[in-house]
XYZ file of N, CA and C in Angstrom:
660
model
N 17.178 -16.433 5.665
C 16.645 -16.178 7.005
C 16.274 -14.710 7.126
N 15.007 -14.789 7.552
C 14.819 -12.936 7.541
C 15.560 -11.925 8.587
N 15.728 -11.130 8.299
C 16.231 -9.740 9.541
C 15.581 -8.466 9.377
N 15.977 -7.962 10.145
C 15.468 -6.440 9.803
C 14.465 -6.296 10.455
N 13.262 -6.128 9.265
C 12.267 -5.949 9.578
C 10.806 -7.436 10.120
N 12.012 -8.388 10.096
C 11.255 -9.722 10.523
C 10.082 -9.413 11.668
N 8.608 -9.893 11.325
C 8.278 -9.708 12.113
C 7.069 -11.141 12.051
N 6.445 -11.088 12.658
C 5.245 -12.405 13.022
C 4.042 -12.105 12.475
N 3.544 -13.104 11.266
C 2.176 -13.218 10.745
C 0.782 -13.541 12.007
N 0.280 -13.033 12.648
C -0.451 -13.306 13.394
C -1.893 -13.498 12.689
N -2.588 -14.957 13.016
C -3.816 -14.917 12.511
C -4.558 -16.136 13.479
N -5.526 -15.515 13.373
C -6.595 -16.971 14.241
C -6.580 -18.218 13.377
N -6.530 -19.355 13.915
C -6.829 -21.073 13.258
C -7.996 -21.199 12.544
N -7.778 -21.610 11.630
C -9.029 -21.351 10.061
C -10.227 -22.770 10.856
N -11.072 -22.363 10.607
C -12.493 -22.864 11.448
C -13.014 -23.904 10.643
N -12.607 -25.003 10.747
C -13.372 -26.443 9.727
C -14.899 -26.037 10.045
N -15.307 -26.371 9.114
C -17.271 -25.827 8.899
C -17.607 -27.496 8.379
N -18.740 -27.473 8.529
C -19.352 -28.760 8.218
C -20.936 -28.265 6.637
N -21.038 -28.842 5.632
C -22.183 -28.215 5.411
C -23.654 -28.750 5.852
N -24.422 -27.527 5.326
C -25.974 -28.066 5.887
C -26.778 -27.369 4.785
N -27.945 -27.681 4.950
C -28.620 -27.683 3.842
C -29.041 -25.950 3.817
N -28.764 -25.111 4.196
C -29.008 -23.631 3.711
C -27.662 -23.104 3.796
N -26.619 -23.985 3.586
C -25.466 -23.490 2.761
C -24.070 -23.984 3.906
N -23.231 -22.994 4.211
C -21.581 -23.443 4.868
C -22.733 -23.612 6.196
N -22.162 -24.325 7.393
C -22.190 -24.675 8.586
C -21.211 -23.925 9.043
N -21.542 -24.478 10.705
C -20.063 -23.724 11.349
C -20.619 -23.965 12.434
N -19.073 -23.884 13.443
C -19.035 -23.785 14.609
C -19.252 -22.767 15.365
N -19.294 -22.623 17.126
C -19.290 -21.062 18.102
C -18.571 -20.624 18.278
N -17.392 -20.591 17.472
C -16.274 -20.163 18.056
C -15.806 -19.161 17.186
N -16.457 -18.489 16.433
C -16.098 -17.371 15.580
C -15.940 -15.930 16.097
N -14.877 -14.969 15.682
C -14.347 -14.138 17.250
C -15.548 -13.333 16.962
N -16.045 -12.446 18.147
C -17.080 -11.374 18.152
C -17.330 -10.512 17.166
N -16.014 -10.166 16.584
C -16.093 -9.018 15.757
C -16.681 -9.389 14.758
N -16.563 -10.070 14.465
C -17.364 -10.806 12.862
C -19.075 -11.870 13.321
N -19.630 -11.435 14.408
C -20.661 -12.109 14.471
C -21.847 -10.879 14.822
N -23.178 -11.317 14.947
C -23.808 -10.615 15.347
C -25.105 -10.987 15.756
N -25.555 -10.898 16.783
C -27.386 -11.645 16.803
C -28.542 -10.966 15.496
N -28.421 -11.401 14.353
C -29.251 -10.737 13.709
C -30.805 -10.679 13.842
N -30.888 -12.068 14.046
C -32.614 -12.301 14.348
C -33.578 -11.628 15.601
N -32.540 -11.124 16.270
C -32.750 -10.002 17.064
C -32.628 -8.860 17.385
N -31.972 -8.560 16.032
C -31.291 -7.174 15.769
C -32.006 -6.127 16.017
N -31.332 -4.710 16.616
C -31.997 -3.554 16.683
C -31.573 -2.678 15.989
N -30.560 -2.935 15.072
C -29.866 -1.950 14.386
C -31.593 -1.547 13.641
N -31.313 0.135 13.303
C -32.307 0.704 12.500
C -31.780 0.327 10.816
N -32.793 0.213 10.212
C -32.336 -0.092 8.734
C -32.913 1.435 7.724
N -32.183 2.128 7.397
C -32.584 3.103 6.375
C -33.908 2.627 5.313
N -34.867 3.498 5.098
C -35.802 3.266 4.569
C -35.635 2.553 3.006
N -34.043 3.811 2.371
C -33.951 3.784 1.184
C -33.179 2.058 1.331
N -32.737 1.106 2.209
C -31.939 0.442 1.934
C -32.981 -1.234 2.096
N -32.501 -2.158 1.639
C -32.670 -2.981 1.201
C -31.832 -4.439 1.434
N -31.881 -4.977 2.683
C -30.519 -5.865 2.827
C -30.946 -6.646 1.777
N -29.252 -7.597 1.469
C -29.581 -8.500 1.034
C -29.547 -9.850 2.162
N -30.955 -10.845 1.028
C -30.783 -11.469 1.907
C -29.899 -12.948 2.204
N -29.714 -13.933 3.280
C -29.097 -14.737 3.605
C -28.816 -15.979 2.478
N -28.136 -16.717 2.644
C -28.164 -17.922 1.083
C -28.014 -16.806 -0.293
N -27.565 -15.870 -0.036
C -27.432 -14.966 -1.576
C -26.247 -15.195 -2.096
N -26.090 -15.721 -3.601
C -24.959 -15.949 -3.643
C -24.630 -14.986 -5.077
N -23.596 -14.080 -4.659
C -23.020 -12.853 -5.444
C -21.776 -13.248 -6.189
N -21.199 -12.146 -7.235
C -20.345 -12.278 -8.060
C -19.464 -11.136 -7.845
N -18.411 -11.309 -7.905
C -17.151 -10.351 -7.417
C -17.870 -9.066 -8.417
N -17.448 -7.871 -7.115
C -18.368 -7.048 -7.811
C -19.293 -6.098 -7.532
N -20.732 -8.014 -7.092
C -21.586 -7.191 -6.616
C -21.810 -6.532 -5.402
N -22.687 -5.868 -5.006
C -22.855 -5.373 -3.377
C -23.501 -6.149 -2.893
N -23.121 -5.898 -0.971
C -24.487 -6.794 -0.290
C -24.771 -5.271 0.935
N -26.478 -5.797 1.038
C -26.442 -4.524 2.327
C -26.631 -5.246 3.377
N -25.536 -5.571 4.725
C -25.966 -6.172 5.800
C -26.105 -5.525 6.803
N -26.550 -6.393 8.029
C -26.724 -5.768 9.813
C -25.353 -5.906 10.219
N -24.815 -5.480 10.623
C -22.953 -6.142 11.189
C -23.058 -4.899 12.833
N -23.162 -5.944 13.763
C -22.881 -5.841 15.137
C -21.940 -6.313 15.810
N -20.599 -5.570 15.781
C -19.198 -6.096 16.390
C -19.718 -6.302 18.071
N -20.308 -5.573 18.751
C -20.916 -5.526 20.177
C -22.286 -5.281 20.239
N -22.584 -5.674 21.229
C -24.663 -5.351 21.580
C -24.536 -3.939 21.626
N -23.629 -3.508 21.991
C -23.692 -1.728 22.080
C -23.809 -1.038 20.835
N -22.908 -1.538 19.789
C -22.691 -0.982 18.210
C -23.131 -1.670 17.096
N -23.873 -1.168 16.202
C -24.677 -1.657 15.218
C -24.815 -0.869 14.127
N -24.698 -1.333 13.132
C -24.837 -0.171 11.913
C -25.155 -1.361 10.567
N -25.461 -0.392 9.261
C -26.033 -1.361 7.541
C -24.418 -1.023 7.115
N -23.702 -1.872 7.092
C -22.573 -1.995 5.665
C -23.032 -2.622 4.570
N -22.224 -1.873 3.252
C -22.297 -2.124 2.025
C -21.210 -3.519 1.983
N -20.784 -4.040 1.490
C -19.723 -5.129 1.289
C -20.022 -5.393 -0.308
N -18.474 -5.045 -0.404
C -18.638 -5.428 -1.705
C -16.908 -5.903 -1.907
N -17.107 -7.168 -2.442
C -16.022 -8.218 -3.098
C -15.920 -8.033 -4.556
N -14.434 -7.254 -4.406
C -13.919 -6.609 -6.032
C -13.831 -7.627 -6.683
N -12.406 -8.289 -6.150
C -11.502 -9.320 -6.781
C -10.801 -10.110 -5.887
N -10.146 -11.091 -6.690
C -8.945 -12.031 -5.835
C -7.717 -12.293 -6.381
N -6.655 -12.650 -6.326
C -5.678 -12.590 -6.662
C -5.235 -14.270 -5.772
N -4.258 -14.450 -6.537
C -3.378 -15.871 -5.631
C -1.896 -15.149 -5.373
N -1.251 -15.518 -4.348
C -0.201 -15.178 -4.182
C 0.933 -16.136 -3.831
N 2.033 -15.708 -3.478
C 3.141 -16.639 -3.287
C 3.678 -16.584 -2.056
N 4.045 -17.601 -1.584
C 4.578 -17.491 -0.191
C 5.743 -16.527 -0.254
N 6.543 -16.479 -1.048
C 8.122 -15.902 -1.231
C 7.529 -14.274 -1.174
N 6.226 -13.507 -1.445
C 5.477 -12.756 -0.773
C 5.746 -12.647 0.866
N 6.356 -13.474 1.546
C 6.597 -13.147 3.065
C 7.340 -13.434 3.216
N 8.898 -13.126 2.483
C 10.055 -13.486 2.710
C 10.312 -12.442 3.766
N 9.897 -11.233 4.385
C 10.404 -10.074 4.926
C 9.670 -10.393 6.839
N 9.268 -11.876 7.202
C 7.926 -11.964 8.085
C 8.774 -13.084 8.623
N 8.304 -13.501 10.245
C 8.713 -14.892 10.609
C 7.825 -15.901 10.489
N 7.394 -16.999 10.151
C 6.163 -17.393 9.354
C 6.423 -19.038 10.484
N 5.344 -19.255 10.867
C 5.015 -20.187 11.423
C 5.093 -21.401 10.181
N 4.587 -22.921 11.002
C 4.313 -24.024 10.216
C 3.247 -23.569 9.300
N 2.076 -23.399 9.740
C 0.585 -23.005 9.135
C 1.038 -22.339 7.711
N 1.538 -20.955 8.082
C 1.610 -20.187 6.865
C 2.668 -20.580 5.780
N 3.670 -21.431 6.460
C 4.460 -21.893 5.149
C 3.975 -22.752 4.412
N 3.286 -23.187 4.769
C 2.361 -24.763 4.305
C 0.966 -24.134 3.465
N 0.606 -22.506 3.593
C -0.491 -22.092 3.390
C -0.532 -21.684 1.662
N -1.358 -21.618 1.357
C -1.117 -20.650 -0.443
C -2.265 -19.597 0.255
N -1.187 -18.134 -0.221
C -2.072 -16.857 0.567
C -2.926 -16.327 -1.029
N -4.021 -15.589 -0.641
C -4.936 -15.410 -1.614
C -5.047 -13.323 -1.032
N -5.502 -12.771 -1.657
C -5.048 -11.398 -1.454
C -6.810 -10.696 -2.615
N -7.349 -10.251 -1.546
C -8.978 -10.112 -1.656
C -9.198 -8.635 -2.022
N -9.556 -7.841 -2.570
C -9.768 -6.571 -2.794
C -11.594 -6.426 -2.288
N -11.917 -5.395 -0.978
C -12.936 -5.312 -0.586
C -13.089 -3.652 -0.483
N -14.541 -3.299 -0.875
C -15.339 -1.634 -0.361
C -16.096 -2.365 0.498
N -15.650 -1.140 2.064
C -16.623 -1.174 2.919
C -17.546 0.489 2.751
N -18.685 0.687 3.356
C -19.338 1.653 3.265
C -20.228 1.557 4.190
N -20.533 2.296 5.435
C -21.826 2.697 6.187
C -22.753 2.855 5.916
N -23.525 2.505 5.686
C -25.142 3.111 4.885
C -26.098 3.203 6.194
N -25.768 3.049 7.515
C -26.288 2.855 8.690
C -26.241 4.314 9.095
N -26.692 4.323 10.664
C -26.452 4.973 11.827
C -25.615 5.049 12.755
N -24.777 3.838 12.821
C -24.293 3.307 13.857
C -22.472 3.928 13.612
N -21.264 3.738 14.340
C -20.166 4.036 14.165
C -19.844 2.661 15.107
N -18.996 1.820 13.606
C -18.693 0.707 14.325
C -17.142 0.288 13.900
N -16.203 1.598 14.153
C -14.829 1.330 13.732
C -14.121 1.257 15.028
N -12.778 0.328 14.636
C -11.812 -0.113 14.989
C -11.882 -1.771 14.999
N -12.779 -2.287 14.456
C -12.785 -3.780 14.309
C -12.817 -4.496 13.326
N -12.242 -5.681 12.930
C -11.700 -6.482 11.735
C -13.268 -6.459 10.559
N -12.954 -6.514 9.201
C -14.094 -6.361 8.401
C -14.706 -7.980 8.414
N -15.692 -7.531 8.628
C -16.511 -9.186 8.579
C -16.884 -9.592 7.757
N -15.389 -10.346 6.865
C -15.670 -11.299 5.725
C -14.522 -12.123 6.213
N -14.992 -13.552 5.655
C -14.125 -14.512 5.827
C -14.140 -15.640 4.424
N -12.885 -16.338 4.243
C -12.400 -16.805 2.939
C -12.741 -18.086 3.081
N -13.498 -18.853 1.928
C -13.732 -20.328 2.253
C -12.696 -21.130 1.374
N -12.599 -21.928 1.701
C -11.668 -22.933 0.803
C -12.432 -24.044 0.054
N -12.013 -25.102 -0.315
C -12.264 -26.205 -1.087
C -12.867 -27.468 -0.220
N -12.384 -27.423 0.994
C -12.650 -27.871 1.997
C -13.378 -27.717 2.823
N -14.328 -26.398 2.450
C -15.397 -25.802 3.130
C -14.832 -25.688 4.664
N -13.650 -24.762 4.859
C -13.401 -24.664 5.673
C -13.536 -22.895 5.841
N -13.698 -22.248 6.919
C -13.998 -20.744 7.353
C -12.790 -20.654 7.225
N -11.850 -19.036 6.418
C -10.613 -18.535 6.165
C -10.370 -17.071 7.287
N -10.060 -17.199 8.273
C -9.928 -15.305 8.845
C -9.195 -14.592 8.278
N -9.379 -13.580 8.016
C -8.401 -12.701 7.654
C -7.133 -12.763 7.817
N -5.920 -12.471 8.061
C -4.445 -12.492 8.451
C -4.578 -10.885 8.942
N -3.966 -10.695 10.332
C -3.652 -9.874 10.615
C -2.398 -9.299 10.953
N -1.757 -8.372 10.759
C 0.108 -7.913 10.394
C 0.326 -6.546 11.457
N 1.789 -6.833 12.358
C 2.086 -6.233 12.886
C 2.984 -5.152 12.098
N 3.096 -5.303 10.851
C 3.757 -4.210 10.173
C 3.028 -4.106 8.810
N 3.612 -2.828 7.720
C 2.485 -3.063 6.466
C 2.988 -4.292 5.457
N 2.204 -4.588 4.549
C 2.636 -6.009 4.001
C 1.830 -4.979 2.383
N 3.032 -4.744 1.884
C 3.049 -4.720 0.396
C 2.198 -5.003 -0.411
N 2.418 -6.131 -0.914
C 1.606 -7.022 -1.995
C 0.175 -6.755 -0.952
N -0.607 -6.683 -0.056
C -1.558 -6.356 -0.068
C -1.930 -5.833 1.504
N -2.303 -4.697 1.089
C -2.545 -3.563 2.679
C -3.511 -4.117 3.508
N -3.530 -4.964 4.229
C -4.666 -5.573 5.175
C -4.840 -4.499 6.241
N -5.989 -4.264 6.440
C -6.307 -3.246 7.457
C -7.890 -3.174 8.040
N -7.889 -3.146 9.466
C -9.083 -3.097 9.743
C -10.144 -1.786 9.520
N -11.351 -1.832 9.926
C -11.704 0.009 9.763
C -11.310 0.618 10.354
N -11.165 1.707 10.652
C -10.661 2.868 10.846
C -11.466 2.854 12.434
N -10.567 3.685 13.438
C -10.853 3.763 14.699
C -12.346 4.349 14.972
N -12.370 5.250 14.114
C -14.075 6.028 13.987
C -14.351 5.670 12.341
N -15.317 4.668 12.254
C -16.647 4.143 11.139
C -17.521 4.665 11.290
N -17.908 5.955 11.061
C -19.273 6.358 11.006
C -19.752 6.468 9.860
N -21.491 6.886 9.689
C -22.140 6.841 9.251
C -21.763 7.587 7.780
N -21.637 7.028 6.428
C -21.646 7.473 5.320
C -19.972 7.306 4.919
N -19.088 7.346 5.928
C -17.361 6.351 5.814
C -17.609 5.293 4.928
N -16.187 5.548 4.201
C -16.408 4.302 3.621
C -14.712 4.041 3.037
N -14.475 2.488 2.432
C -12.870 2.558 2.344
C -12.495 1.759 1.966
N -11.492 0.864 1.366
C -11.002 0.455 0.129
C -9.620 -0.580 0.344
N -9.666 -1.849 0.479
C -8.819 -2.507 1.321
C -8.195 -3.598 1.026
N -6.928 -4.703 1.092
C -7.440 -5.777 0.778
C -6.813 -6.671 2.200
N -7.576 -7.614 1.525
C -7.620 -9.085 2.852
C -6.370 -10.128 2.721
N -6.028 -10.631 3.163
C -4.851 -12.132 3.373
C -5.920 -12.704 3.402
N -6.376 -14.216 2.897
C -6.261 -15.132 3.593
C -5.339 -16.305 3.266
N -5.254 -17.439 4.123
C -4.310 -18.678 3.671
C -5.243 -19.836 3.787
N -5.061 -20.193 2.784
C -5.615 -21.080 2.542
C -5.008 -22.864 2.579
N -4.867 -23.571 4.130
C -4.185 -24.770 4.949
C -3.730 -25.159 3.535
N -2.328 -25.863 3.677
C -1.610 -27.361 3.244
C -1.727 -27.008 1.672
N -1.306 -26.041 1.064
C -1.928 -25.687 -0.479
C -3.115 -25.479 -1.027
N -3.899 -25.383 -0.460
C -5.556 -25.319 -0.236
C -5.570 -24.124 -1.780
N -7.077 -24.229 -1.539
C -7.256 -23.127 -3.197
C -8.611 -22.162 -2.142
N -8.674 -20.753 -2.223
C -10.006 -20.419 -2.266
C -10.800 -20.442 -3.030
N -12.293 -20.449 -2.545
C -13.337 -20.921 -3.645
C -14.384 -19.927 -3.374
N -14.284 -18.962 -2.594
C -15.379 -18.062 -2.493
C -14.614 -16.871 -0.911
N -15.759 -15.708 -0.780
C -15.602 -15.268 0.310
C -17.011 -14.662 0.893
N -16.718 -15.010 1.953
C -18.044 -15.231 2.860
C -18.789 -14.108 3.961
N -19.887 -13.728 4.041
C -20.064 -12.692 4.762
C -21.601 -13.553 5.720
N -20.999 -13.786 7.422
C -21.921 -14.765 8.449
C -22.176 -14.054 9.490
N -23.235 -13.477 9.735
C -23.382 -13.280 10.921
C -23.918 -13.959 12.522
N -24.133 -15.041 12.135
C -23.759 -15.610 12.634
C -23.931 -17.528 12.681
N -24.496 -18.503 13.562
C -23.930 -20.002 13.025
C -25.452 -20.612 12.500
N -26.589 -19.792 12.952
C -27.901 -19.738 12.875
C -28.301 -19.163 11.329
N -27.226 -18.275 10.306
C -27.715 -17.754 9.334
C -27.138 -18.063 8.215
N -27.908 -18.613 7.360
C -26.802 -19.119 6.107
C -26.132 -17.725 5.743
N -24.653 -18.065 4.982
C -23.923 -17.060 4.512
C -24.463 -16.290 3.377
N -24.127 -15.344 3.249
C -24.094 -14.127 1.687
C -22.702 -14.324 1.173
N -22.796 -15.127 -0.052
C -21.018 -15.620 -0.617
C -20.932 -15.075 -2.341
N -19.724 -14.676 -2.128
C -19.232 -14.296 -3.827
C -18.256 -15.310 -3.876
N -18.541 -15.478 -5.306
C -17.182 -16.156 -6.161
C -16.925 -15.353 -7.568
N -16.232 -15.627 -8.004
C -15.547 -15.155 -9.289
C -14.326 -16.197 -9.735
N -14.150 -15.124 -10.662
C -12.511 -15.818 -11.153
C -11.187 -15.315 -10.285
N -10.595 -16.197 -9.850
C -9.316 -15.709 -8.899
C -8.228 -15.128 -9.660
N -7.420 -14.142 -9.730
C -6.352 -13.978 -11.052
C -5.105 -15.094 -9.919
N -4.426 -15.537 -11.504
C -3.547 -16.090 -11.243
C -1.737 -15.342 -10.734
N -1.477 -15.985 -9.641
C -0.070 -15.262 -9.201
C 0.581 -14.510 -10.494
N 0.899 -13.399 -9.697
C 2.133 -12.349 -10.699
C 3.227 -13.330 -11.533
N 3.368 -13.020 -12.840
C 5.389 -14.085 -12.773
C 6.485 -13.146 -12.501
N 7.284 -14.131 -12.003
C 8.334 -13.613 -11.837
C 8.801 -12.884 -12.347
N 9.458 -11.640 -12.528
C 10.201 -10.673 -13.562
C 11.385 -11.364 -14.000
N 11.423 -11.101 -14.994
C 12.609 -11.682 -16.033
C 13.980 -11.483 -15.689
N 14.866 -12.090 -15.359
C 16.201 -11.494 -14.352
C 17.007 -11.133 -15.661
N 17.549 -9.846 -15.642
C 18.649 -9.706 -17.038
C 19.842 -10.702 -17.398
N 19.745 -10.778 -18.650
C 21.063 -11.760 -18.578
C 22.128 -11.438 -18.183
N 23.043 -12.508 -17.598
C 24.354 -11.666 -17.688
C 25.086 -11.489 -18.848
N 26.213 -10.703 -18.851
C 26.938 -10.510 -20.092
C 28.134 -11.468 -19.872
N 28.627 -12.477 -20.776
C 29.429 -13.756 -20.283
C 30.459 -13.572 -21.368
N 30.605 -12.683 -22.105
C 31.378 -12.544 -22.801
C 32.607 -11.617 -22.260
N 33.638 -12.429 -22.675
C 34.949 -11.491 -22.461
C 35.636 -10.723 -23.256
N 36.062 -9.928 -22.592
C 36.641 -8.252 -23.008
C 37.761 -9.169 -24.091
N 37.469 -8.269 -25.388
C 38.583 -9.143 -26.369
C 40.014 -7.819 -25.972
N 40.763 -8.497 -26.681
C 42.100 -8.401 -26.646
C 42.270 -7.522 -27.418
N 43.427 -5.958 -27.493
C 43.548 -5.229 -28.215
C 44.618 -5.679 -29.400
């Protein structure tokens, strides 16, 4: 039973998606921070830059250049780029109070560079990528009221401005033993996704516990 430092995994309900023919589907209910009206976008785009575009499907690694508008007020070009993935173990949140969801979940642990290549300063809000599963279901991030070890989840920084940039990784859980199969960058339900996959590394092993010594002290 945890103590101490027990504290509560807080995360939004992973978003069943349906597919369609220019890639994941989805529902309206995806939180603000991670959406954006692109097809109407006013963000300015740097001459030298080059988005990529929608239905692109990348390899851990590569970069993408998108529009990302947390509010109609703030707008700026991020770089996104999906390092790696890792699988993890629940026994990873032995130190947390863990709901049904997350005990039931297999957590996956994402290594992401964000970078400004914009105008805009659009920090203090969650990075807009989300984890798909096998089930083609939308993954949110996990967000932590304390730091979590095995992998530093963190949003940007209160001030994101222009030419910032920073180095992070993601939770997600993936329902009922679920596997991830990619991670996803939507702006919104109108635009097919920009998705990487790769190879996931497989969970850490356990460290080897020393033997004990079972032998008894001989007799003088």
């Amino acid at each position: 039973m945890p103590t101490g430092r027990a504290v509560a995994v807080a995360l939004a309900a992973a978003l069943t998606l349906a597919s369609c023919s220019q890639g994941v589907g989805g529902t309206t209910d995806e939180p603000t921070a991670s959406t954006s009206p692109s097809p109407t976008s006013t963000v300015s785009v740097p001459p030298a830059v080059s988005l990529t575009e929608p239905a692109t499907d990348l390899s851990f690694g590569e970069p993408a250049s998108v529009i990302f508008e947390p509010t109609q007020q703030r707008g700026t070009v991020l770089e996104l780029t999906v390092e790696k993935a890792a699988e993890g173990k629940t026994k990873d949140f032995s130190g947390f109070v863990l709901d049904e969801y997350t005990r039931s979940a297999t957590p996956y642990y994402v290594d992401v560079t964000v970078e400004n290549i914009g105008a805009g300063d659009v920090g203090g809000v969650p990075i807009p990528l989300w984890g798909v599963d096998a089930e083609n279901t939308l993954l949110p991030a996990a967000s932590f009221t304390t730091s979590f070890r095995p992998c530093a989840s963190e949003p940007l920084p209160k001030k994101f401005e222009p030419g910032d940039s920073m180095r992070t990784c993601l939770v997600y859980l993936a329902p009922d033993g679920g596997t991830l199969e990619g991670v996803s960058f939507r702006p919104d339900q109108e635009v097919a996704p920009i998705q990487w996959t790769g190879e996931i590394a497989a969970p850490k092993p356990e460290p080897k516990k020393a033997k004990k010594n079972k032998m008894k002290n001989r007799e003088r």
